[in-house]
Structure formats: C-alpha cells, structure tokens
Amino acid sequence: MRYHKLEGATLVNHFTLHHASAKNDGRPFISTCVPQTVHLDLDCIEITHAAEWQDKDFVEKTPETPNFKLATTLNARGTTIDTITVFRVPEGEVGRFQEIEIQIKPLRKGIVGGKTQASSMDGVKFSGMSSTTVPEEGLMDGEPGKIFYCDPEDDWWDKKSEPYLQLEAYIDEDEFNSLLQRLSVTSAPIANGRLQITAELFENEVDATLSEPWHPKQYGLLMKGEKTLYAWTRARADRIQIDYRPVAVPRSPTATIDEDGEYQPPTPFEPVSAAAVKKIEKHLKNIAMTVGIGLAAIFLVLISR
C-alpha cells in the first residue's frame, strides 16, 4: 500500500507529499491531495428526524430566528472498491477502510460547493504526470462537507468499538426535502442505493497516471499535526440514487364458462384441482387410521390391567 510506510517522506503542505523514493532525474515521487471521485454502494438506508441547534456558521440569524429547528438526516452505510488509508508522516498507516458511515443533511442554497465548486477535473493539473505542489488552501476551500476518521477510544458517547470513517455531506434544502418526500411515499422495498462523492484525498502520481477509471484506487487521508484519534478531509455528495423494486400486483379474478357451458363467477382464490383434493383425502384417511389404531392400543392396555 502507498501509505503503509513513509520513512523519509516530507510533507510540503497539507496537500502535497514528497516520498523518499525519487525518479531518475532526482525529483521525488509525489502524492497530491486533490478532488477525487469515489463511488459507494449503500445499504442500511434510514431516515432520522430530530430537533437540532442551528449552527451559526450555516444560518443567517435574525432576532426572530429560533435557536433550534427540526432536522432530518439520511443515514446509510457505504462500501467502495477503493481503499482509503488514514496516515501520518512519517509514521505511515493508521487505518485502512473500504466502508464509510453516511450522513446527508439539508443546507441552505449557496453553501454546498464551497468557493470554487471544484470537481475531480480541477485536480488533473496537480496530479499524475503533471504532479506539482497544491496550494496551501487546497482545491475545495469552503466546502462544508467532510469525511471524518474517528477512533472511539475512551469516548463513552460513541457506541462503536473500532475506528471508522464517516461522511457528513449536504444537499440544498429544497432538493433534499423533495428527495425525502419521494423516499417516504412508497412502500416498495429498496433494491439498490448508490452515492457518488467528491473528496480531497491523496493519490500517488504513478497511480494517477497509469490507473484506469474502473481500477480500484489507493487513496490517502492525512492525519494532521499531533492528533491521533481524529482526522478529516473535505467532501461533497454529488449524486445519491435509491432504486426500488416494484411491488407485484396480482391480476383481478375473471369470470369463466365451464365445460358444461355454465357461468362461473370470478373467485378471489385459485381453485384446488381434483388431483390435489384426492391427495388431501388420502392423507386425512391415513391420519384417521393411525389415530384409531393408537386409541385402540391404549384401550387394550387399560383394560388388561
């Protein structure tokens, strides 16, 4: 794995990593943290309603603005074919993940997308064959969504026992409410769930150059500073799709004409065939015979005492 061992590596900034190994011309191999597209398959899809304090960073408050509002979250568990390795420099790998806990929330229009509404295409000139130092502020500056690495050690509130990744992403309020309404009006079972996200993640320039879009990717998530139980990177939910399996509706019963030309009204059930009736009668006779023999045997035992 690319971020398993990082002895001799140098962190230029929080978005650019120089590895200890170098090219023939002496330039070190580079990993850059740029917007990456990650696809997730969803299961355990749930909707949660709560009363929630309004974050002053995301709410334009006036004297009439309530401190709390009813909040709804779409929750799920996502799995990906890619691997996200949480790492520190120079220690290397902290944890490796292919599952992410998903939380998607509504947010007022104009916040999602940050300052530049960056996509994976914005990172092309900083990665692969053209790898170079990424700006200090990164390419998704201002994006409210994040992927968190959490280690629940000594945290009584967190019910998990092992480290995990969690995505907290946002959708504009109007579209989120419309999506929620559509999810709530059907009783059909869920067939599939999919989520496409854009997240600032490290990728080695060799992988960025040679891998095809369908290849599993090896991404890195940097644990900054002295933190050992917590790390994060910016992320955005680009597309969420939930597929339903249509509920089969039985055909309405219809009237028929039998062999004698008699009208037979529609029946709400399938009639039992004559052969099936004979099998049932035979089975009942066998049961009656067995019960009769058993009762006779009990009677003989009783009178012989």
Coordinates of C-alpha atoms in Angstrom, one line a residue:
M1 CA 0.0 0.0 0.0
R2 CA 1.2 3.5 -0.9
Y3 CA 0.9 5.0 2.6
H4 CA 1.8 2.0 4.7
K5 CA 5.4 3.2 5.4
L6 CA 6.5 6.8 5.0
E7 CA 10.1 6.9 6.4
G8 CA 12.0 9.7 4.8
A9 CA 8.8 11.3 3.3
T10 CA 8.4 15.1 3.5
L11 CA 5.1 16.9 3.9
V12 CA 5.4 20.1 1.8
N13 CA 1.9 21.2 3.0
H14 CA -1.3 19.5 3.9
F15 CA -2.0 18.7 0.3
T16 CA 1.4 17.8 -1.1
L17 CA 3.6 14.8 0.0
H18 CA 7.1 14.1 -1.3
H19 CA 8.1 10.4 -1.0
A20 CA 11.6 9.2 -0.1
S21 CA 11.9 7.4 -3.4
A22 CA 12.9 9.5 -6.4
K23 CA 12.8 9.5 -10.2
N24 CA 15.9 9.1 -12.4
D25 CA 16.2 12.9 -12.6
G26 CA 16.3 13.1 -8.8
R27 CA 12.8 14.6 -8.4
P28 CA 10.9 12.7 -5.6
F29 CA 7.7 10.9 -6.3
I30 CA 4.8 13.0 -5.3
S31 CA 1.3 12.3 -3.8
T32 CA -1.1 15.2 -4.1
C33 CA -4.4 15.7 -2.3
V34 CA -6.9 16.8 -4.9
P35 CA -10.6 16.3 -5.5
Q36 CA -11.2 12.6 -6.2
T37 CA -14.4 10.8 -7.3
V38 CA -15.5 7.9 -5.1
H39 CA -18.5 5.6 -5.8
L40 CA -20.2 3.9 -2.9
D41 CA -22.8 1.2 -2.7
L42 CA -25.4 1.9 0.0
D43 CA -27.2 -0.3 2.4
C44 CA -28.9 0.1 5.8
I45 CA -30.6 3.2 4.5
E46 CA -32.5 5.1 7.2
I47 CA -34.1 8.5 7.8
T48 CA -33.8 10.2 11.1
H49 CA -35.8 13.2 12.4
A50 CA -34.5 15.4 15.3
A51 CA -34.6 18.8 16.9
E52 CA -31.2 20.4 16.3
W53 CA -29.3 23.5 17.3
Q54 CA -28.7 25.8 14.3
D55 CA -25.0 26.2 13.6
K56 CA -24.2 29.9 13.4
D57 CA -21.8 29.3 10.5
F58 CA -24.5 28.0 8.2
V59 CA -27.5 30.0 9.3
E60 CA -28.2 33.7 8.7
K61 CA -29.7 34.6 12.1
T62 CA -32.0 37.4 12.9
P63 CA -33.7 38.2 16.3
E64 CA -36.7 36.2 15.1
T65 CA -34.6 33.1 14.1
P66 CA -35.2 30.2 16.5
N67 CA -32.2 28.6 18.1
F68 CA -33.5 25.1 17.2
K69 CA -35.2 23.7 14.1
L70 CA -36.5 20.3 13.1
A71 CA -33.7 18.5 11.3
T72 CA -33.7 15.4 9.1
T73 CA -30.7 13.2 8.2
L74 CA -30.5 10.5 5.6
N75 CA -28.2 7.7 7.0
A76 CA -26.6 4.7 5.3
R77 CA -23.6 2.5 5.2
G78 CA -21.4 2.9 2.1
T79 CA -18.9 0.4 0.6
T80 CA -16.4 1.1 -2.2
I81 CA -13.9 -0.9 -4.2
D82 CA -11.3 1.8 -3.5
T83 CA -9.2 1.9 -0.4
I84 CA -8.8 4.9 1.9
T85 CA -5.7 4.8 4.1
V86 CA -5.5 7.2 7.0
F87 CA -1.9 8.0 7.6
R88 CA 0.6 10.2 9.5
V89 CA 4.0 11.5 8.4
P90 CA 6.5 9.9 8.9
E91 CA 4.8 7.1 10.9
G92 CA 2.7 5.8 7.9
E93 CA -0.6 3.9 8.0
V94 CA -3.0 4.4 10.9
G95 CA -6.0 2.6 9.4
R96 CA -7.3 1.3 6.1
F97 CA -11.0 1.5 5.1
Q98 CA -13.5 0.5 2.4
E99 CA -16.6 1.3 4.4
I100 CA -17.9 4.8 5.2
E101 CA -20.8 5.7 7.5
I102 CA -23.0 8.1 5.6
Q103 CA -24.9 11.2 6.9
I104 CA -26.6 13.5 4.4
K105 CA -28.3 16.7 5.7
P106 CA -30.0 19.7 4.2
L107 CA -28.4 23.1 4.0
R108 CA -29.4 26.5 2.6
K109 CA -28.6 27.1 -1.1
G110 CA -25.3 28.6 -1.9
I111 CA -23.1 26.8 0.7
V112 CA -22.5 23.5 -0.9
G113 CA -19.7 23.6 -3.4
G114 CA -17.5 26.0 -1.3
K115 CA -15.7 28.9 -3.0
T116 CA -14.8 27.1 -6.3
Q117 CA -17.3 24.3 -6.7
A118 CA -14.3 22.1 -7.5
S119 CA -14.6 18.7 -9.3
S120 CA -12.1 15.9 -10.0
M121 CA -11.1 17.7 -13.2
D122 CA -9.7 20.6 -11.2
G123 CA -7.1 18.3 -9.7
V124 CA -5.7 17.0 -13.0
K125 CA -3.0 19.6 -13.4
F126 CA -1.7 18.9 -9.9
S127 CA -1.6 15.1 -10.1
G128 CA -0.4 12.3 -12.4
M129 CA 2.3 13.2 -15.0
S130 CA 1.9 16.9 -14.1
S131 CA 2.1 16.5 -10.3
T132 CA 3.1 19.7 -8.6
T133 CA 2.6 21.4 -5.3
V134 CA -1.1 22.0 -4.4
P135 CA -2.0 25.5 -3.0
E136 CA -1.9 25.8 0.8
E137 CA -5.7 26.2 1.0
G138 CA -6.4 23.1 -1.2
L139 CA -8.8 23.0 -4.1
M140 CA -12.1 22.6 -2.2
D141 CA -11.8 25.6 0.1
G142 CA -15.1 26.4 1.8
E143 CA -16.7 23.1 1.2
P144 CA -18.9 22.3 4.3
G145 CA -19.0 18.6 3.9
K146 CA -16.3 16.3 5.3
I147 CA -15.1 12.8 5.7
F148 CA -14.1 12.1 9.3
Y149 CA -11.7 9.5 10.7
C150 CA -12.8 8.7 14.3
D151 CA -11.2 6.5 16.8
P152 CA -13.7 5.9 19.6
E153 CA -11.1 5.1 22.2
D154 CA -12.1 6.4 25.6
D155 CA -15.3 8.0 24.1
W156 CA -18.3 6.9 26.1
W157 CA -20.7 8.6 23.7
D158 CA -19.5 6.8 20.6
K159 CA -21.2 3.3 20.5
K160 CA -18.6 1.9 18.1
S161 CA -15.6 -0.1 19.3
E162 CA -13.3 0.2 16.2
P163 CA -12.0 3.2 14.2
Y164 CA -14.2 4.2 11.3
L165 CA -14.8 6.7 8.6
Q166 CA -17.9 8.9 8.4
L167 CA -19.1 11.2 5.7
E168 CA -21.1 14.3 6.7
A169 CA -22.4 15.8 3.4
Y170 CA -25.1 18.3 2.5
I171 CA -27.7 18.9 -0.2
D172 CA -29.6 22.1 -0.9
E173 CA -32.7 22.3 1.3
D174 CA -35.4 22.3 -1.4
E175 CA -33.9 19.4 -3.3
F176 CA -33.3 17.4 0.0
N177 CA -36.9 17.9 1.1
S178 CA -38.2 16.8 -2.4
L179 CA -36.0 13.7 -2.3
L180 CA -37.1 12.9 1.3
Q181 CA -40.8 13.2 0.2
R182 CA -40.3 10.8 -2.7
L183 CA -38.5 8.3 -0.4
S184 CA -41.4 8.5 2.1
V185 CA -44.3 7.9 -0.3
T186 CA -43.5 4.4 -1.5
S187 CA -43.8 1.1 0.3
A188 CA -41.8 -0.8 -2.3
P189 CA -38.6 -2.5 -1.0
I190 CA -35.3 -0.9 -1.7
A191 CA -33.3 -2.7 -4.4
N192 CA -30.1 -0.7 -4.5
G193 CA -28.6 2.5 -3.2
R194 CA -25.6 4.4 -4.7
L195 CA -23.7 7.5 -3.8
Q196 CA -21.1 9.5 -5.7
I197 CA -18.9 11.8 -3.8
T198 CA -16.0 14.2 -4.5
A199 CA -13.4 14.2 -1.7
E200 CA -9.9 15.7 -1.2
L201 CA -7.7 12.6 -1.0
F202 CA -4.1 11.9 -1.6
E203 CA -3.1 9.8 -4.7
N204 CA 0.4 8.8 -5.8
E205 CA 1.4 10.3 -9.1
V206 CA 2.2 6.8 -10.5
D207 CA -1.3 5.6 -9.7
A208 CA -2.9 8.7 -11.1
T209 CA -1.0 8.3 -14.3
L210 CA -1.4 4.6 -15.0
S211 CA -4.7 3.6 -13.5
E212 CA -7.9 3.4 -15.5
P213 CA -11.3 4.8 -14.2
W214 CA -12.5 1.2 -13.4
H215 CA -9.4 0.2 -11.4
P216 CA -9.7 0.1 -7.6
K217 CA -7.8 3.2 -6.3
Q218 CA -5.5 3.6 -3.3
Y219 CA -6.2 6.9 -1.7
G220 CA -4.8 8.6 1.4
L221 CA -6.3 10.7 4.2
L222 CA -3.8 12.8 6.1
M223 CA -3.9 12.9 9.9
K224 CA -2.7 16.4 10.6
G225 CA -0.5 17.7 13.5
E226 CA -0.4 15.8 16.8
K227 CA -3.9 14.3 16.5
T228 CA -4.0 10.6 17.0
L229 CA -7.8 9.9 17.3
Y230 CA -9.3 12.2 14.7
A231 CA -8.7 13.4 11.2
W232 CA -10.8 14.9 8.4
T233 CA -10.9 16.0 4.8
R234 CA -13.4 18.0 2.8
A235 CA -16.0 16.1 0.7
R236 CA -19.2 16.7 -1.2
A237 CA -22.2 14.5 -2.1
D238 CA -22.5 14.8 -5.9
R239 CA -25.3 12.2 -6.6
I240 CA -27.4 9.9 -4.5
Q241 CA -29.6 7.3 -6.1
I242 CA -32.0 4.9 -4.5
D243 CA -33.7 2.2 -6.6
Y244 CA -36.9 0.5 -5.6
R245 CA -38.2 -3.0 -6.6
P246 CA -41.8 -2.6 -7.9
V247 CA -44.4 -4.4 -5.8
A248 CA -46.2 -7.1 -8.0
V249 CA -49.9 -6.5 -8.1
P250 CA -52.0 -9.8 -8.7
R251 CA -54.3 -9.9 -11.6
S252 CA -58.0 -9.4 -10.8
P253 CA -60.1 -12.6 -10.9
T254 CA -62.2 -13.1 -14.0
A255 CA -65.4 -15.0 -14.8
T256 CA -65.2 -18.2 -16.9
I257 CA -67.5 -20.6 -18.7
D258 CA -67.0 -24.3 -17.7
E259 CA -67.2 -27.4 -19.9
D260 CA -71.0 -27.6 -19.4
G261 CA -71.5 -24.0 -20.6
E262 CA -72.3 -22.9 -17.1
Y263 CA -71.2 -19.4 -16.0
Q264 CA -68.6 -19.5 -13.2
P265 CA -68.3 -16.2 -11.3
P266 CA -64.8 -14.8 -10.5
T267 CA -63.2 -16.2 -7.4
P268 CA -60.6 -14.4 -5.3
F269 CA -58.5 -17.5 -5.0
E270 CA -57.1 -20.2 -7.2
P271 CA -59.4 -23.3 -7.0
V272 CA -57.8 -26.6 -5.9
S273 CA -57.5 -29.3 -8.6
A274 CA -59.3 -32.7 -8.3
A275 CA -56.0 -34.5 -8.0
A276 CA -54.9 -32.3 -5.1
V277 CA -58.3 -33.0 -3.4
K278 CA -57.7 -36.8 -3.7
K279 CA -54.2 -36.5 -2.2
I280 CA -55.6 -34.5 0.7
E281 CA -58.4 -37.0 1.3
K282 CA -56.0 -39.9 1.3
H283 CA -53.7 -38.2 3.7
L284 CA -56.6 -37.5 6.1
K285 CA -57.7 -41.2 5.9
N286 CA -54.2 -42.3 6.8
I287 CA -54.1 -39.9 9.8
A288 CA -57.5 -41.2 11.0
M289 CA -56.4 -44.8 10.7
T290 CA -53.2 -44.1 12.6
V291 CA -55.1 -42.3 15.4
G292 CA -57.7 -45.1 15.5
I293 CA -55.0 -47.8 15.9
G294 CA -53.3 -45.7 18.6
L295 CA -56.6 -45.3 20.6
A296 CA -57.4 -49.0 20.3
A297 CA -53.9 -49.9 21.6
I298 CA -54.4 -47.5 24.6
F299 CA -57.8 -49.0 25.3
L300 CA -56.4 -52.6 25.3
V301 CA -53.6 -51.6 27.7
L302 CA -56.1 -50.0 30.1
I303 CA -58.5 -53.0 30.2
S304 CA -55.6 -55.5 30.6
R305 CA -54.5 -54.0 33.9

